[in-house]
Amino acid sequence: MTLRTLGGLSVEGVTFRREKVLLLLAYLCIEGPQPRRRLAELFWPEAANPMNSLAQHLVHLRGLAGALAEDGPRVVAGMACDAALLRDATRRGRAAEAAALYAGPFLDGLGIPLGADLEEWVYDTREALALEVRGALLTLGAQAAAHGQREAAGDHAAHALILAGAPPADELDLPRLHHLLTLAGHPLATQVERDARTLGLDLDAAPQTSSAPFVGRSSELAALSALTPGQFVWVSGHAGMGKTALLEALARSGGWTVLPGRLDLPYGTLAPLGAAPPGGAHAAALPLRDPHLKLAIDGWEGTDEATRAVLAQAARTRPGALLVVTGRLHPPFDVDAHLKLAPLTPDELANADLYAQTDGHPALVGAALRGQPLDLRLGARVRAYPAPVRDTFLLLALQDQPNLRATRAALGLTADDFARTLSFLTTEGLTSEAGRVYAAAATRDHLNQVQVHAALLHLKLGRALPEADAWPHYEQARDLWEDHDEARAACAARLRAQTLLKRGYPGPAAALLDTLADVASLAVPHAWALIGVGRYNDAHTRLKSLSEQAQGTPEALAVRATTLVRLGRAEEAVALAGQIGGSGPEAAHAASVKAHAARIREQWAEARRHSQIAADLWQVNGDEERELAELVMVARVRVKLGAEPQEAFRAVLASTNGMPSVRGLALVNYSQVLQEASQYQIAETVMLDALQDLKTAGDYAGLAGVHINLGVAFHQSGRLKIAVEHYQRAVGYLKGSGNLRHLGVVLSNLSEIEGDLSAFEDSLKMLEQAGHQELVAQIRRNAQLSASPPASTLQS
């Protein structure tokens, strides 16, 4: 429960009408624990027995759960109170919370007679709380003004001016109110001007409005707003980090004098304060003795030496004014506080797209908010730099995560020269300390318009980066390859394709290697990628480009055997797999081929034995994911041999926790054996679980397969509308994948539902041309089982 004292007097959620009892509780909540005698004399000064009156009222208070907490001779409140919460919020600088708590004047409408001392306490507390809320509202108004939110600033100021329970604004509040109301063009500004004239106050001229966008920096603004006279604060940040924008925001909030640094004359920076230059340092420092002056100097590096000396002296002596100075580097003397400006965070921007576009770089954020091309903020400066600096920046911009060693090598710079260049770019606000270019995408887009220069930079990077990271740059520079680049680029392409395959992206891997189909050394990885997207005939053709000697290597035998077994040529595949010995990855592939061939022949015991051998070999080679994938097939075959689906899959499902791609494969196969066991409802739930894991893994091929099988389940049960939805989702995942096997199944099933026999035959013809004769035969067998052909499913 909470005691409500603002705008009335009541206990939240309780009907309690005794005002004097609640007033006593309010006093305890706000003033803290009190001696009994003090309470009795304050509340019942004319009673015959004040202590007895207190005791009677405490009896009523004890009837409110948690209202009192006895402490010997003292009485302690045990209930929360809105006025006490408001005061705590103002002490902690939580202006918005304090303003929200104020529901009206303290103890408004109190209808009981009070003694003189108690009445004075009520009115003093009412005024004090209202003044605290007025201060909070003015703080909120200043923060809104700093961010260019003029209307909100005016609303807060108007609320502060006419706040119920507050006394008339005095000579300290009137200038702040006038600034905010005038900034917003609020009609109450004229009332403030009249009140100021009555008090003989001269208000500042109307503030300059600004539409410059300003976001974030709330903590920095709050810190600067909380400073007191005599303090000296330094604000540092590289170029473009928003130092000037922060001071402009301070100026909009009211009460600050902001002066840009000047180099042209001695004491020129301080000249607007009215100090006469002939007076030298003493005269220039005189205005800094004013404790009412809040002065910000923008740009230490651009400030004249004489002014620097005066500011350094002020840092030592603290003459009275509140001083803030900005600079790119650390302060050259001791200061009370040092604020370091860095790029804005995603939370500060509260706009994920804006952050992704600008990396939180304040200058770029401003450009984006004004609708300006980001390159306009950096391009002119970069073009003016010497060639080594410019090319360093551009090479860094071409990399998402810069490799500094490779960048230095690509430029041919010494370590010293490269370090100095990188430090310069960082100080200029173009890169982070780690060399990452802010909003690099905008620079890349601009650079790509100069194709030859961009390609040359990419080539330099490709040559210098490790082969595993070099392919994207070789790809961009293909027209500039020299003879000695061919072998290294091919190696980089192979490593890139292998990485894509391991991550479950066979489509991009196949597309990459399709562009290098004439490179014999890439035939094996190219074939693996083609197998991954179901282009088995293409894989078989690609392997024919190998020399006779190369076709006999274990790695070539393994991929040829896998291709043949996927084409349904089981005997040929097993014969090739039998030529592979040892215990390496090729031997594991060979065992997997033999298991696949056994499954085709429905030799379940043989299939289980070879899948287990393959799993053991993958374990020896340290490939846990492939080991578990084979154990999934072991579990599936165990069901064929009579095991219950739940018992067969329990161990392998437990082992795949934390490995979403393999777990998705396991769940798909588990669902299929449940369907075969007529456990349709459980199977559907398991398949939906598989969707979640495959989404987490980003396994598009797996997701397509799941949607196909879900479509089949709904297709066979007659729920054709839902089946079509799943087939169409599968098509979405298959776009650009090159997986003709999956696509052919989807299209044939859709054509069955639509009754389009011509499209059905076209889909089967596409599958036949891709070498999927066994799948076509299965679809045709299914089509003969009913007048309305049932859908075809996929086997993993």
Tab-separated table of N, CA and C in Angstrom, residues 220-321:
chain	number	residue	atom	x	y	z
A	220	GLU	N	25.434	12.491	-21.131
A	220	GLU	CA	26.371	13.618	-21.148
A	220	GLU	C	25.662	14.932	-20.837
A	221	LEU	N	24.470	15.129	-21.409
A	221	LEU	CA	23.714	16.347	-21.120
A	221	LEU	C	23.321	16.417	-19.655
A	222	ALA	N	22.924	15.258	-19.099
A	222	ALA	CA	22.558	15.236	-17.680
A	222	ALA	C	23.757	15.578	-16.807
A	223	ALA	N	24.939	15.052	-17.179
A	223	ALA	CA	26.143	15.331	-16.394
A	223	ALA	C	26.501	16.806	-16.451
A	224	LEU	N	26.399	17.414	-17.619
A	224	LEU	CA	26.725	18.835	-17.749
A	224	LEU	C	25.686	19.711	-17.051
A	225	SER	N	24.428	19.277	-17.067
A	225	SER	CA	23.377	20.056	-16.409
A	225	SER	C	23.518	20.029	-14.893
A	226	ALA	N	24.181	19.003	-14.371
A	226	ALA	CA	24.322	18.865	-12.915
A	226	ALA	C	25.555	19.575	-12.367
A	227	LEU	N	26.344	20.244	-13.235
A	227	LEU	CA	27.566	20.907	-12.763
A	227	LEU	C	27.238	22.135	-11.920
A	228	THR	N	28.188	22.502	-11.077
A	228	THR	CA	27.997	23.649	-10.184
A	228	THR	C	29.065	24.699	-10.458
A	229	PRO	N	28.842	25.959	-10.045
A	229	PRO	CA	29.827	27.022	-10.279
A	229	PRO	C	31.210	26.644	-9.760
A	230	GLY	N	32.224	27.045	-10.536
A	230	GLY	CA	33.600	26.797	-10.137
A	230	GLY	C	34.183	25.508	-10.691
A	231	GLN	N	33.368	24.660	-11.292
A	231	GLN	CA	33.884	23.395	-11.820
A	231	GLN	C	34.460	23.602	-13.221
A	232	PHE	N	35.411	22.719	-13.581
A	232	PHE	CA	36.057	22.755	-14.893
A	232	PHE	C	35.949	21.352	-15.488
A	233	VAL	N	35.298	21.249	-16.634
A	233	VAL	CA	35.030	19.947	-17.248
A	233	VAL	C	35.606	19.926	-18.656
A	234	TRP	N	36.170	18.788	-19.024
A	234	TRP	CA	36.749	18.593	-20.356
A	234	TRP	C	35.914	17.564	-21.108
A	235	VAL	N	35.605	17.863	-22.365
A	235	VAL	CA	34.873	16.932	-23.237
A	235	VAL	C	35.779	16.604	-24.410
A	236	SER	N	36.125	15.323	-24.564
A	236	SER	CA	37.034	14.937	-25.653
A	236	SER	C	36.345	13.979	-26.612
A	237	GLY	N	36.876	13.919	-27.807
A	237	GLY	CA	36.356	13.017	-28.823
A	237	GLY	C	37.030	13.286	-30.146
A	238	HIS	N	37.152	12.258	-30.947
A	238	HIS	CA	37.746	12.439	-32.267
A	238	HIS	C	36.839	13.305	-33.137
A	239	ALA	N	37.338	13.700	-34.275
A	239	ALA	CA	36.549	14.532	-35.189
A	239	ALA	C	35.228	13.841	-35.518
A	240	GLY	N	34.173	14.616	-35.549
A	240	GLY	CA	32.874	14.065	-35.924
A	240	GLY	C	32.135	13.359	-34.817
A	241	MET	N	32.677	13.344	-33.583
A	241	MET	CA	32.020	12.634	-32.490
A	241	MET	C	30.927	13.469	-31.823
A	242	GLY	N	30.676	14.683	-32.303
A	242	GLY	CA	29.535	15.447	-31.814
A	242	GLY	C	29.842	16.414	-30.693
A	243	LYS	N	31.097	16.866	-30.576
A	243	LYS	CA	31.432	17.820	-29.500
A	243	LYS	C	30.699	19.143	-29.715
A	244	THR	N	30.768	19.662	-30.936
A	244	THR	CA	30.087	20.927	-31.230
A	244	THR	C	28.582	20.783	-31.085
A	245	ALA	N	28.028	19.680	-31.563
A	245	ALA	CA	26.577	19.464	-31.449
A	245	ALA	C	26.152	19.404	-29.985
A	246	LEU	N	26.988	18.818	-29.142
A	246	LEU	CA	26.667	18.757	-27.716
A	246	LEU	C	26.620	20.158	-27.108
A	247	LEU	N	27.588	21.010	-27.457
A	247	LEU	CA	27.583	22.373	-26.926
A	247	LEU	C	26.420	23.182	-27.492
A	248	GLU	N	26.070	22.952	-28.751
A	248	GLU	CA	24.907	23.631	-29.316
A	248	GLU	C	23.632	23.221	-28.574
A	249	ALA	N	23.573	21.946	-28.203
A	249	ALA	CA	22.421	21.466	-27.435
A	249	ALA	C	22.382	22.142	-26.067
A	250	LEU	N	23.550	22.306	-25.446
A	250	LEU	CA	23.615	23.019	-24.169
A	250	LEU	C	23.102	24.442	-24.329
A	251	ALA	N	23.521	25.110	-25.400
A	251	ALA	CA	23.081	26.486	-25.632
A	251	ALA	C	21.565	26.548	-25.790
A	252	ARG	N	20.994	25.560	-26.474
A	252	ARG	CA	19.538	25.553	-26.641
A	252	ARG	C	18.826	25.321	-25.311
A	253	SER	N	19.479	24.632	-24.395
A	253	SER	CA	18.831	24.356	-23.101
A	253	SER	C	18.747	25.599	-22.239
A	254	GLY	N	19.555	26.625	-22.534
A	254	GLY	CA	19.458	27.898	-21.830
A	254	GLY	C	20.526	28.102	-20.781
A	255	GLY	N	20.992	29.352	-20.671
A	255	GLY	CA	21.907	29.720	-19.607
A	255	GLY	C	23.378	29.558	-19.922
A	256	TRP	N	23.728	28.995	-21.060
A	256	TRP	CA	25.128	28.750	-21.410
A	256	TRP	C	25.602	29.764	-22.457
A	257	THR	N	26.881	30.134	-22.333
A	257	THR	CA	27.558	30.916	-23.364
A	257	THR	C	28.550	29.991	-24.057
A	258	VAL	N	28.385	29.785	-25.347
A	258	VAL	CA	29.254	28.877	-26.108
A	258	VAL	C	30.092	29.715	-27.075
A	259	LEU	N	31.425	29.602	-26.962
A	259	LEU	CA	32.334	30.365	-27.812
A	259	LEU	C	33.203	29.416	-28.621
A	260	PRO	N	33.262	29.587	-29.944
A	260	PRO	CA	34.169	28.756	-30.759
A	260	PRO	C	35.608	29.214	-30.573
A	261	GLY	N	36.533	28.253	-30.627
A	261	GLY	CA	37.945	28.598	-30.536
A	261	GLY	C	38.375	29.440	-31.727
A	262	ARG	N	39.274	30.434	-31.476
A	262	ARG	CA	39.806	31.297	-32.533
A	262	ARG	C	41.313	31.380	-32.397
A	263	LEU	N	41.992	31.394	-33.544
A	263	LEU	CA	43.456	31.462	-33.550
A	263	LEU	C	43.985	32.805	-34.044
A	264	ASP	N	43.076	33.692	-34.513
A	264	ASP	CA	43.543	34.873	-35.234
A	264	ASP	C	44.146	35.949	-34.330
A	265	LEU	N	43.630	36.117	-33.092
A	265	LEU	CA	44.107	37.179	-32.215
A	265	LEU	C	44.352	36.651	-30.808
A	266	PRO	N	45.305	37.228	-30.080
A	266	PRO	CA	45.460	36.854	-28.669
A	266	PRO	C	44.176	37.183	-27.900
A	267	TYR	N	43.730	36.264	-27.085
A	267	TYR	CA	42.495	36.383	-26.296
A	267	TYR	C	41.258	36.537	-27.189
A	268	GLY	N	41.415	36.260	-28.489
A	268	GLY	CA	40.290	36.411	-29.409
A	268	GLY	C	39.128	35.496	-29.062
A	269	THR	N	39.425	34.337	-28.539
A	269	THR	CA	38.354	33.406	-28.185
A	269	THR	C	37.469	33.987	-27.090
A	270	LEU	N	38.075	34.700	-26.117
A	270	LEU	CA	37.327	35.230	-24.987
A	270	LEU	C	36.770	36.625	-25.245
A	271	ALA	N	37.086	37.211	-26.399
A	271	ALA	CA	36.671	38.586	-26.691
A	271	ALA	C	35.170	38.810	-26.542
A	272	PRO	N	34.279	37.870	-26.951
A	272	PRO	CA	32.841	38.130	-26.801
A	272	PRO	C	32.385	38.342	-25.366
A	273	LEU	N	33.220	37.959	-24.374
A	273	LEU	CA	32.839	38.161	-22.974
A	273	LEU	C	33.014	39.610	-22.550
A	274	GLY	N	33.679	40.464	-23.396
A	274	GLY	CA	33.809	41.875	-23.094
A	274	GLY	C	35.127	42.270	-22.482
A	275	ALA	N	36.095	41.308	-22.349
A	275	ALA	CA	37.396	41.648	-21.792
A	275	ALA	C	38.210	42.403	-22.832
A	276	ALA	N	38.815	43.534	-22.422
A	276	ALA	CA	39.595	44.350	-23.366
A	276	ALA	C	40.972	43.742	-23.569
A	277	PRO	N	41.388	43.442	-24.834
A	277	PRO	CA	42.707	42.862	-25.073
A	277	PRO	C	43.868	43.620	-24.448
A	278	PRO	N	43.872	44.991	-24.429
A	278	PRO	CA	45.038	45.661	-23.837
A	278	PRO	C	45.270	45.292	-22.380
A	279	GLY	N	44.265	44.809	-21.681
A	279	GLY	CA	44.444	44.447	-20.281
A	279	GLY	C	45.194	43.163	-20.072
A	280	GLY	N	45.478	42.447	-21.144
A	280	GLY	CA	46.243	41.213	-21.029
A	280	GLY	C	45.492	40.104	-20.322
A	281	ALA	N	46.242	39.160	-19.760
A	281	ALA	CA	45.668	37.973	-19.153
A	281	ALA	C	44.733	38.321	-17.999
A	282	HIS	N	45.100	39.347	-17.194
A	282	HIS	CA	44.269	39.711	-16.043
A	282	HIS	C	42.881	40.150	-16.491
A	283	ALA	N	42.842	41.027	-17.511
A	283	ALA	CA	41.547	41.519	-18.005
A	283	ALA	C	40.751	40.402	-18.656
A	284	ALA	N	41.412	39.518	-19.397
A	284	ALA	CA	40.712	38.415	-20.069
A	284	ALA	C	40.107	37.453	-19.063
A	285	ALA	N	40.756	37.328	-17.884
A	285	ALA	CA	40.279	36.368	-16.883
A	285	ALA	C	39.178	36.935	-15.999
A	286	LEU	N	38.994	38.260	-16.007
A	286	LEU	CA	38.007	38.867	-15.109
A	286	LEU	C	36.595	38.277	-15.254
A	287	PRO	N	36.076	38.095	-16.496
A	287	PRO	CA	34.713	37.542	-16.605
A	287	PRO	C	34.580	36.145	-16.001
A	288	LEU	N	35.695	35.413	-15.904
A	288	LEU	CA	35.629	34.041	-15.399
A	288	LEU	C	35.425	34.001	-13.887
A	289	ARG	N	35.449	35.189	-13.223
A	289	ARG	CA	35.203	35.220	-11.785
A	289	ARG	C	33.711	35.206	-11.449
A	290	ASP	N	32.879	35.380	-12.474
A	290	ASP	CA	31.427	35.461	-12.247
A	290	ASP	C	30.858	34.062	-12.011
A	291	PRO	N	30.369	33.772	-10.802
A	291	PRO	CA	29.826	32.422	-10.532
A	291	PRO	C	28.552	32.130	-11.301
A	292	HIS	N	27.931	33.170	-11.875
A	292	HIS	CA	26.708	32.938	-12.665
A	292	HIS	C	27.040	32.575	-14.120
A	293	LEU	N	28.307	32.703	-14.521
A	293	LEU	CA	28.690	32.435	-15.908
A	293	LEU	C	28.873	30.933	-16.129
A	294	LYS	N	28.194	30.431	-17.149
A	294	LYS	CA	28.389	29.045	-17.598
A	294	LYS	C	28.954	29.116	-19.014
A	295	LEU	N	30.263	28.873	-19.124
A	295	LEU	CA	30.981	29.119	-20.374
A	295	LEU	C	31.502	27.815	-20.966
A	296	ALA	N	31.268	27.623	-22.266
A	296	ALA	CA	31.793	26.461	-22.985
A	296	ALA	C	32.657	26.954	-24.139
A	297	ILE	N	33.893	26.438	-24.210
A	297	ILE	CA	34.818	26.771	-25.300
A	297	ILE	C	34.897	25.567	-26.231
A	298	ASP	N	34.560	25.777	-27.490
A	298	ASP	CA	34.496	24.669	-28.455
A	298	ASP	C	35.775	24.609	-29.292
A	299	GLY	N	36.630	23.638	-28.996
A	299	GLY	CA	37.795	23.387	-29.835
A	299	GLY	C	39.095	23.902	-29.255
A	300	TRP	N	39.673	23.156	-28.306
A	300	TRP	CA	40.943	23.545	-27.690
A	300	TRP	C	42.033	23.707	-28.744
A	301	GLU	N	42.081	22.802	-29.718
A	301	GLU	CA	43.125	22.850	-30.733
A	301	GLU	C	43.026	24.114	-31.593
A	302	GLY	N	41.839	24.683	-31.714
A	302	GLY	CA	41.666	25.881	-32.518
A	302	GLY	C	41.610	27.153	-31.689
A	303	THR	N	42.039	27.083	-30.427
A	303	THR	CA	41.996	28.243	-29.527
A	303	THR	C	43.369	28.908	-29.458
A	304	ASP	N	43.384	30.235	-29.421
A	304	ASP	CA	44.660	30.949	-29.398
A	304	ASP	C	45.438	30.653	-28.121
A	305	GLU	N	46.742	30.775	-28.188
A	305	GLU	CA	47.620	30.418	-27.070
A	305	GLU	C	47.343	31.264	-25.829
A	306	ALA	N	47.043	32.552	-26.013
A	306	ALA	CA	46.786	33.412	-24.863
A	306	ALA	C	45.546	32.936	-24.092
A	307	THR	N	44.489	32.590	-24.827
A	307	THR	CA	43.281	32.077	-24.174
A	307	THR	C	43.573	30.746	-23.496
A	308	ARG	N	44.381	29.894	-24.126
A	308	ARG	CA	44.750	28.622	-23.497
A	308	ARG	C	45.404	28.856	-22.144
A	309	ALA	N	46.291	29.855	-22.081
A	309	ALA	CA	46.981	30.140	-20.818
A	309	ALA	C	45.990	30.589	-19.748
A	310	VAL	N	45.013	31.411	-20.137
A	310	VAL	CA	43.995	31.862	-19.183
A	310	VAL	C	43.169	30.677	-18.691
A	311	LEU	N	42.793	29.782	-19.587
A	311	LEU	CA	41.994	28.614	-19.196
A	311	LEU	C	42.808	27.664	-18.312
A	312	ALA	N	44.089	27.506	-18.617
A	312	ALA	CA	44.932	26.658	-17.776
A	312	ALA	C	45.022	27.227	-16.364
A	313	GLN	N	45.150	28.577	-16.255
A	313	GLN	CA	45.175	29.225	-14.945
A	313	GLN	C	43.836	29.020	-14.218
A	314	ALA	N	42.728	29.097	-14.967
A	314	ALA	CA	41.409	28.891	-14.367
A	314	ALA	C	41.254	27.458	-13.858
A	315	ALA	N	41.850	26.507	-14.573
A	315	ALA	CA	41.788	25.116	-14.124
A	315	ALA	C	42.509	24.935	-12.798
A	316	ARG	N	43.549	25.749	-12.570
A	316	ARG	CA	44.302	25.637	-11.313
A	316	ARG	C	43.617	26.385	-10.166
A	317	THR	N	43.005	27.529	-10.475
A	317	THR	CA	42.491	28.401	-9.413
A	317	THR	C	40.982	28.334	-9.205
A	318	ARG	N	40.238	27.849	-10.187
A	318	ARG	CA	38.776	27.787	-10.125
A	318	ARG	C	38.192	29.140	-9.707
A	319	PRO	N	38.241	30.154	-10.588
A	319	PRO	CA	37.861	31.522	-10.196
A	319	PRO	C	36.388	31.717	-9.875
A	320	GLY	N	35.510	30.826	-10.297
A	320	GLY	CA	34.094	30.985	-9.978
A	320	GLY	C	33.150	30.545	-11.067
A	321	ALA	N	33.470	30.813	-12.330
A	321	ALA	CA	32.585	30.421	-13.433
A	321	ALA	C	32.622	28.905	-13.635
